[in-house]
XYZ file of C-alpha atoms in Angstrom:
247
model
C -1.474 -5.395 -27.472
C 0.306 -2.865 -29.636
C 4.091 -2.872 -29.300
C 5.194 -0.432 -26.595
C 7.762 0.999 -29.002
C 4.802 2.468 -30.905
C 3.384 3.983 -27.730
C 6.526 5.735 -26.523
C 8.151 8.761 -28.131
C 11.773 9.632 -27.448
C 12.940 13.213 -27.916
C 16.720 13.136 -28.312
C 16.912 16.937 -28.302
C 15.250 17.160 -24.874
C 17.349 17.863 -21.752
C 15.387 15.085 -20.003
C 17.587 11.953 -19.796
C 16.614 9.252 -22.292
C 16.160 6.585 -19.628
C 13.753 8.848 -17.723
C 11.726 9.618 -20.856
C 11.194 5.893 -21.390
C 10.524 5.180 -17.708
C 8.039 8.035 -17.350
C 6.027 7.012 -20.399
C 6.069 3.354 -19.376
C 4.770 4.400 -15.967
C 1.912 6.294 -17.620
C 1.018 3.212 -19.682
C 0.973 1.055 -16.556
C -1.036 3.483 -14.440
C -3.578 4.053 -17.231
C -4.134 0.304 -17.587
C -2.775 0.171 -21.132
C -0.161 -2.230 -19.773
C -2.217 -4.438 -17.480
C -0.849 -6.287 -14.437
C 0.816 -9.510 -15.587
C 1.850 -8.113 -18.977
C 5.269 -9.451 -19.961
C 7.757 -7.045 -21.518
C 10.452 -7.983 -23.957
C 13.951 -8.284 -22.555
C 16.106 -5.195 -22.158
C 18.398 -6.098 -25.044
C 15.486 -6.378 -27.483
C 13.866 -3.185 -26.215
C 17.147 -1.270 -26.398
C 17.529 -2.305 -30.033
C 13.939 -1.348 -30.871
C 14.234 2.077 -29.228
C 17.706 2.684 -30.612
C 19.103 3.099 -27.103
C 22.162 1.716 -25.405
C 21.592 -1.320 -23.237
C 22.695 0.482 -20.027
C 20.158 3.247 -20.753
C 17.347 0.739 -21.244
C 18.416 -1.184 -18.154
C 18.340 2.039 -16.113
C 14.792 2.809 -17.319
C 13.556 -0.644 -16.359
C 15.319 -0.579 -12.986
C 13.700 2.792 -12.231
C 10.272 1.150 -12.565
C 11.322 -1.946 -10.639
C 12.409 0.319 -7.774
C 9.002 2.058 -7.877
C 7.209 -1.286 -7.663
C 5.638 -1.076 -11.126
C 7.721 -3.832 -12.746
C 9.055 -7.063 -11.315
C 11.807 -9.329 -12.624
C 11.009 -13.018 -12.166
C 13.453 -15.788 -12.946
C 12.190 -17.939 -15.773
C 9.403 -15.478 -16.571
C 11.110 -12.193 -17.391
C 9.956 -8.680 -16.605
C 6.265 -8.237 -15.817
C 3.936 -5.404 -14.945
C 2.784 -5.794 -11.348
C -0.404 -4.589 -9.697
C -0.734 -0.836 -9.680
C 0.157 0.857 -6.433
C -2.769 1.461 -4.121
C -3.395 5.185 -3.854
C -5.458 6.057 -0.825
C -7.147 9.350 -0.140
C -6.751 10.666 3.395
C -10.258 9.955 4.653
C -11.806 8.303 7.692
C -12.217 4.963 5.944
C -10.676 1.555 6.491
C -8.163 -0.021 4.122
C -10.580 -2.923 3.594
C -13.303 -0.554 2.403
C -10.932 1.325 0.095
C -9.574 -1.843 -1.509
C -13.056 -3.282 -1.985
C -14.276 -0.050 -3.578
C -11.341 -0.077 -6.009
C -11.891 -3.714 -6.980
C -8.633 -4.868 -5.355
C -10.085 -8.036 -3.726
C -9.143 -7.434 -0.078
C -8.310 -10.405 2.114
C -7.284 -10.489 5.762
C -5.245 -12.920 7.843
C -5.764 -12.525 11.588
C -2.351 -12.814 13.219
C -3.511 -12.315 16.805
C -6.454 -11.114 18.898
C -5.943 -10.809 22.642
C -6.601 -8.686 25.683
C -3.416 -6.898 26.758
C -2.512 -4.109 29.211
C -2.228 -0.735 27.483
C 1.299 0.550 26.982
C 2.012 4.185 27.777
C 1.554 5.095 24.077
C -1.724 3.229 23.692
C -3.049 4.501 27.020
C -2.302 8.099 26.045
C -4.035 7.668 22.672
C -7.144 6.054 24.163
C -7.129 8.284 27.268
C -6.838 5.347 29.633
C -4.686 4.643 32.649
C -1.482 2.781 31.660
C -1.979 -0.945 32.210
C -5.717 -0.833 31.541
C -6.857 -3.830 29.495
C -7.405 -3.203 25.776
C -8.407 -5.468 22.908
C -5.345 -5.787 20.666
C -5.668 -6.933 17.050
C -2.885 -7.709 14.591
C -3.818 -8.427 10.989
C -2.146 -8.899 7.612
C -4.076 -7.285 4.772
C -3.846 -8.488 1.159
C -4.865 -6.800 -2.098
C -5.367 -9.174 -5.035
C -3.609 -11.883 -2.984
C -0.520 -9.702 -2.505
C 0.413 -8.695 1.082
C 0.229 -4.931 1.441
C -0.095 -3.947 5.117
C 0.387 -5.118 8.682
C -2.155 -3.497 10.978
C -2.185 -3.306 14.764
C -5.274 -1.881 16.446
C -6.204 -1.305 20.079
C -9.761 -0.782 21.299
C -11.194 -0.211 24.783
C -12.477 -3.520 26.141
C -16.229 -3.985 26.076
C -16.681 -1.701 23.064
C -17.767 -4.593 20.847
C -17.369 -8.340 20.547
C -15.386 -9.629 17.583
C -14.870 -13.027 15.988
C -12.109 -14.190 13.644
C -14.702 -14.683 10.905
C -15.853 -11.075 11.211
C -12.317 -9.684 11.205
C -11.235 -11.664 8.160
C -14.351 -10.843 6.162
C -14.964 -7.203 7.022
C -13.174 -3.952 7.779
C -12.844 -2.894 11.409
C -14.651 0.401 10.853
C -17.589 -1.410 9.284
C -17.817 -3.647 12.350
C -17.631 -0.674 14.689
C -20.407 1.137 12.842
C -22.561 -2.012 12.840
C -22.204 -2.098 16.612
C -23.488 1.476 16.816
C -20.106 3.085 17.473
C -19.843 6.535 15.887
C -16.606 7.472 14.118
C -16.448 11.265 14.091
C -12.882 12.467 13.570
C -9.329 11.162 13.704
C -5.812 12.364 14.432
C -3.280 10.792 12.090
C 0.488 10.806 11.641
C 2.278 9.398 8.566
C 5.960 8.532 8.410
C 8.401 5.953 7.040
C 11.038 3.521 8.252
C 12.964 0.402 7.255
C 11.334 -3.021 7.553
C 12.580 -5.494 10.128
C 13.399 -9.045 9.050
C 10.068 -10.315 10.427
C 8.090 -7.545 8.693
C 9.915 -8.216 5.423
C 8.856 -11.871 5.552
C 5.229 -11.009 6.292
C 4.994 -8.421 3.530
C 7.132 -10.261 0.968
C 9.373 -7.196 0.911
C 13.149 -7.028 0.584
C 14.944 -6.961 3.916
C 15.379 -3.358 4.987
C 12.828 -2.198 2.406
C 10.966 1.042 3.010
C 7.630 0.915 4.813
C 5.130 3.719 5.247
C 3.914 4.092 8.817
C 0.549 5.420 9.899
C -0.735 6.014 13.418
C -4.361 7.022 13.835
C -6.562 7.693 16.829
C -10.272 7.670 15.996
C -12.642 9.724 18.109
C -16.315 8.981 18.574
C -19.129 10.859 20.253
C -18.070 13.614 22.666
C -14.487 13.241 21.465
C -14.059 9.851 23.176
C -11.267 7.722 21.626
C -12.616 4.447 20.272
C -9.611 3.032 18.404
C -5.848 3.466 18.086
C -4.154 2.001 15.024
C -0.502 1.558 14.133
C -0.109 0.336 10.560
C 2.750 -0.527 8.197
C 2.380 -0.329 4.412
C 4.707 -1.392 1.598
C 5.975 1.868 0.091
C 6.524 0.084 -3.228
C 2.818 -0.785 -3.427
C 1.058 1.952 -1.494
C 0.823 5.721 -1.179
C -1.357 8.277 0.589
C -2.943 11.128 -1.343
C -4.489 14.350 -0.105
C -6.070 17.460 -1.544
C -4.805 20.813 -0.283
C -6.761 24.047 -0.450
C -5.569 27.617 0.015
C -6.956 29.719 2.838
Protein backbone atom coordinates (compact mmCIF):
# COMPACT_ATOMS: atom_id res chain seq x y z
CA UNK A 1 0.00 0.00 0.00
CA UNK A 2 1.19 3.48 -0.83
CA UNK A 3 2.41 5.50 2.16
CA UNK A 4 -0.46 7.50 3.67
CA UNK A 5 1.75 10.58 3.66
CA UNK A 6 1.40 10.54 -0.13
CA UNK A 7 -2.37 10.29 0.12
CA UNK A 8 -2.94 13.19 2.51
CA UNK A 9 -2.48 16.86 1.71
CA UNK A 10 -2.02 19.42 4.47
CA UNK A 11 -2.90 23.05 3.79
CA UNK A 12 -1.08 25.17 6.38
CA UNK A 13 -2.83 28.33 5.18
CA UNK A 14 -6.28 26.86 5.86
CA UNK A 15 -8.26 27.92 8.95
CA UNK A 16 -9.08 24.22 9.50
CA UNK A 17 -6.90 22.87 12.34
CA UNK A 18 -4.02 20.69 11.14
CA UNK A 19 -5.03 17.73 13.29
CA UNK A 20 -8.55 17.81 11.81
CA UNK A 21 -7.23 17.98 8.24
CA UNK A 22 -5.24 14.80 8.85
CA UNK A 23 -8.07 13.07 10.74
CA UNK A 24 -10.68 13.92 8.10
CA UNK A 25 -8.57 12.63 5.23
CA UNK A 26 -7.62 9.49 7.14
CA UNK A 27 -11.31 8.89 7.78
CA UNK A 28 -12.02 9.18 4.05
CA UNK A 29 -9.27 6.65 3.29
CA UNK A 30 -10.73 4.22 5.82
CA UNK A 31 -14.33 4.61 4.70
CA UNK A 32 -13.39 4.26 1.02
CA UNK A 33 -11.54 1.01 1.73
CA UNK A 34 -8.16 2.41 0.73
CA UNK A 35 -7.07 1.63 4.29
CA UNK A 36 -8.62 -1.77 4.88
CA UNK A 37 -9.61 -3.15 8.29
CA UNK A 38 -6.52 -4.58 9.99
CA UNK A 39 -4.11 -2.16 8.31
CA UNK A 40 -1.37 -1.14 10.73
CA UNK A 41 -0.32 2.51 10.82
CA UNK A 42 3.10 3.76 11.73
CA UNK A 43 3.50 5.16 15.22
CA UNK A 44 2.55 8.75 15.95
CA UNK A 45 6.15 9.91 16.29
CA UNK A 46 7.07 8.59 12.84
CA UNK A 47 3.92 9.99 11.25
CA UNK A 48 4.43 13.39 12.88
CA UNK A 49 7.94 13.55 11.43
CA UNK A 50 6.75 12.51 7.97
CA UNK A 51 3.94 15.08 7.92
CA UNK A 52 6.09 17.78 9.47
CA UNK A 53 3.67 18.14 12.37
CA UNK A 54 4.18 18.36 16.09
CA UNK A 55 3.69 15.13 18.00
CA UNK A 56 0.73 16.51 20.02
CA UNK A 57 -1.00 17.49 16.76
CA UNK A 58 -0.51 14.02 15.29
CA UNK A 59 -1.62 12.40 18.54
CA UNK A 60 -4.79 14.52 18.52
CA UNK A 61 -5.59 13.44 14.94
CA UNK A 62 -5.18 9.77 15.80
CA UNK A 63 -7.18 10.07 19.03
CA UNK A 64 -10.01 11.73 17.08
CA UNK A 65 -10.30 8.59 14.94
CA UNK A 66 -9.94 6.26 17.92
CA UNK A 67 -12.85 8.07 19.57
CA UNK A 68 -14.93 7.61 16.39
CA UNK A 69 -14.20 3.88 16.37
CA UNK A 70 -12.18 3.92 13.14
CA UNK A 71 -8.78 3.20 14.72
CA UNK A 72 -7.85 1.03 17.66
CA UNK A 73 -4.67 1.01 19.74
CA UNK A 74 -3.58 -2.50 20.72
CA UNK A 75 -0.70 -3.22 23.04
CA UNK A 76 2.06 -5.04 21.24
CA UNK A 77 0.44 -4.43 17.86
CA UNK A 78 0.18 -0.67 17.49
CA UNK A 79 -2.56 1.36 15.85
CA UNK A 80 -4.83 -0.50 13.43
CA UNK A 81 -7.77 0.31 11.21
CA UNK A 82 -10.87 -1.41 12.58
CA UNK A 83 -13.98 -2.55 10.75
CA UNK A 84 -15.91 0.28 9.20
CA UNK A 85 -18.93 1.45 11.13
CA UNK A 86 -22.18 -0.18 10.09
CA UNK A 87 -24.41 2.42 8.47
CA UNK A 88 -28.02 1.33 8.39
CA UNK A 89 -30.78 2.90 6.38
CA UNK A 90 -34.04 3.43 8.24
CA UNK A 91 -36.06 0.65 6.64
CA UNK A 92 -38.27 -2.19 7.83
CA UNK A 93 -35.46 -4.73 7.70
CA UNK A 94 -33.67 -6.74 10.35
CA UNK A 95 -30.08 -6.12 11.40
CA UNK A 96 -29.22 -9.68 10.33
CA UNK A 97 -30.47 -9.02 6.80
CA UNK A 98 -28.62 -5.70 6.56
CA UNK A 99 -25.32 -7.16 7.75
CA UNK A 100 -25.61 -10.14 5.42
CA UNK A 101 -26.37 -7.88 2.46
CA UNK A 102 -23.30 -5.76 3.23
CA UNK A 103 -21.01 -8.78 3.55
CA UNK A 104 -20.48 -8.26 7.29
CA UNK A 105 -20.82 -11.96 8.28
CA UNK A 106 -23.61 -11.73 10.87
CA UNK A 107 -23.60 -14.13 13.79
CA UNK A 108 -26.04 -14.41 16.68
CA UNK A 109 -25.73 -15.68 20.25
CA UNK A 110 -29.08 -16.45 21.88
CA UNK A 111 -28.90 -15.15 25.44
CA UNK A 112 -32.41 -16.15 26.48
CA UNK A 113 -35.78 -17.26 25.09
CA UNK A 114 -38.68 -17.53 27.52
CA UNK A 115 -42.34 -16.83 28.04
CA UNK A 116 -42.80 -13.86 30.38
CA UNK A 117 -45.72 -11.64 31.47
CA UNK A 118 -45.85 -8.40 29.49
CA UNK A 119 -44.69 -5.30 31.35
CA UNK A 120 -46.77 -2.15 31.05
CA UNK A 121 -44.47 -0.88 28.26
CA UNK A 122 -44.55 -4.12 26.28
CA UNK A 123 -48.30 -4.53 26.77
CA UNK A 124 -48.95 -1.02 25.49
CA UNK A 125 -46.76 -1.60 22.42
CA UNK A 126 -48.38 -4.94 21.56
CA UNK A 127 -51.88 -3.80 22.57
CA UNK A 128 -52.23 -6.51 25.19
CA UNK A 129 -53.44 -6.53 28.76
CA UNK A 130 -50.53 -6.04 31.21
CA UNK A 131 -49.38 -9.44 32.48
CA UNK A 132 -50.36 -11.27 29.30
CA UNK A 133 -47.76 -13.88 28.33
CA UNK A 134 -45.34 -12.88 25.56
CA UNK A 135 -42.39 -14.65 23.97
CA UNK A 136 -39.28 -12.73 25.05
CA UNK A 137 -36.01 -13.06 23.13
CA UNK A 138 -32.62 -11.62 24.04
CA UNK A 139 -29.80 -11.95 21.52
CA UNK A 140 -26.26 -10.68 20.98
CA UNK A 141 -25.54 -9.84 17.35
CA UNK A 142 -22.03 -9.91 15.86
CA UNK A 143 -20.66 -8.42 12.63
CA UNK A 144 -17.41 -9.99 11.41
CA UNK A 145 -17.05 -11.63 14.84
CA UNK A 146 -17.27 -8.27 16.62
CA UNK A 147 -20.21 -7.71 19.02
CA UNK A 148 -22.36 -4.86 17.77
CA UNK A 149 -25.85 -5.03 19.30
CA UNK A 150 -27.92 -6.47 22.12
CA UNK A 151 -31.49 -7.06 21.00
CA UNK A 152 -34.58 -7.73 23.10
CA UNK A 153 -37.78 -8.65 21.29
CA UNK A 154 -41.29 -9.47 22.49
CA UNK A 155 -43.88 -11.28 20.39
CA UNK A 156 -47.46 -12.36 21.14
CA UNK A 157 -47.45 -16.02 22.15
CA UNK A 158 -48.64 -18.46 19.51
CA UNK A 159 -47.53 -16.22 16.64
CA UNK A 160 -44.82 -18.68 15.58
CA UNK A 161 -42.65 -21.41 17.02
CA UNK A 162 -38.93 -20.72 17.23
CA UNK A 163 -35.85 -22.83 17.89
CA UNK A 164 -32.37 -21.74 18.98
CA UNK A 165 -30.99 -22.99 15.67
CA UNK A 166 -33.39 -20.78 13.72
CA UNK A 167 -32.68 -17.71 15.83
CA UNK A 168 -28.91 -18.05 15.57
CA UNK A 169 -28.94 -18.69 11.83
CA UNK A 170 -31.59 -16.28 10.59
CA UNK A 171 -33.04 -12.83 11.20
CA UNK A 172 -36.28 -12.57 13.16
CA UNK A 173 -38.11 -10.80 10.35
CA UNK A 174 -37.15 -13.55 7.92
CA UNK A 175 -38.59 -16.13 10.31
CA UNK A 176 -41.78 -14.13 10.74
CA UNK A 177 -42.27 -13.82 6.99
CA UNK A 178 -41.60 -17.54 6.52
CA UNK A 179 -44.40 -18.22 8.99
CA UNK A 180 -46.76 -16.10 6.90
CA UNK A 181 -46.73 -13.07 9.20
CA UNK A 182 -47.02 -9.81 7.26
CA UNK A 183 -44.81 -6.89 8.29
CA UNK A 184 -46.54 -3.74 7.06
CA UNK A 185 -45.31 -0.69 8.96
CA UNK A 186 -43.41 0.20 12.11
CA UNK A 187 -43.19 2.96 14.70
CA UNK A 188 -39.61 3.59 15.77
CA UNK A 189 -37.80 5.78 18.28
CA UNK A 190 -34.00 6.29 18.32
CA UNK A 191 -32.04 7.67 21.25
CA UNK A 192 -28.78 7.23 23.17
CA UNK A 193 -27.55 6.47 26.67
CA UNK A 194 -24.53 5.24 28.62
CA UNK A 195 -23.77 1.52 28.80
CA UNK A 196 -24.14 -0.33 32.07
CA UNK A 197 -21.28 -2.51 33.31
CA UNK A 198 -23.05 -5.67 32.10
CA UNK A 199 -23.77 -4.16 28.66
CA UNK A 200 -20.17 -3.00 28.36
CA UNK A 201 -18.94 -6.55 28.94
CA UNK A 202 -21.34 -8.02 26.39
CA UNK A 203 -20.49 -5.48 23.71
CA UNK A 204 -16.76 -5.23 24.46
CA UNK A 205 -17.30 -1.51 25.00
CA UNK A 206 -15.66 0.78 27.53
CA UNK A 207 -17.62 1.12 30.75
CA UNK A 208 -20.01 4.03 30.42
CA UNK A 209 -19.52 4.11 26.64
CA UNK A 210 -22.26 5.56 24.47
CA UNK A 211 -24.92 3.22 23.10
CA UNK A 212 -27.57 4.01 20.52
CA UNK A 213 -31.04 2.87 21.55
CA UNK A 214 -33.83 1.85 19.22
CA UNK A 215 -37.39 0.87 20.10
CA UNK A 216 -39.61 -0.42 17.31
CA UNK A 217 -43.15 -1.73 17.18
CA UNK A 218 -43.92 -3.62 13.97
CA UNK A 219 -47.49 -3.73 12.72
CA UNK A 220 -48.93 -6.46 10.55
CA UNK A 221 -52.24 -6.86 8.78
CA UNK A 222 -55.05 -4.57 9.98
CA UNK A 223 -52.53 -2.64 12.06
CA UNK A 224 -52.10 -5.49 14.55
CA UNK A 225 -48.77 -5.33 16.47
CA UNK A 226 -46.67 -8.43 15.85
CA UNK A 227 -43.36 -7.51 17.49
CA UNK A 228 -41.85 -5.01 19.92
CA UNK A 229 -38.08 -4.60 19.92
CA UNK A 230 -35.74 -2.75 22.25
CA UNK A 231 -32.19 -2.75 20.92
CA UNK A 232 -28.80 -1.36 21.96
CA UNK A 233 -26.06 -0.60 19.44
CA UNK A 234 -22.43 0.44 19.90
CA UNK A 235 -22.30 4.08 18.82
CA UNK A 236 -18.62 3.66 17.94
CA UNK A 237 -19.49 0.95 15.40
CA UNK A 238 -23.00 1.77 14.25
CA UNK A 239 -25.13 4.61 12.93
CA UNK A 240 -28.59 5.08 11.44
CA UNK A 241 -29.05 6.92 8.15
CA UNK A 242 -32.16 8.39 6.59
CA UNK A 243 -33.12 10.33 3.50
CA UNK A 244 -35.22 13.46 3.97
CA UNK A 245 -37.39 15.02 1.29
CA UNK A 246 -38.99 18.45 1.18
CA UNK A 247 -42.76 18.78 1.04
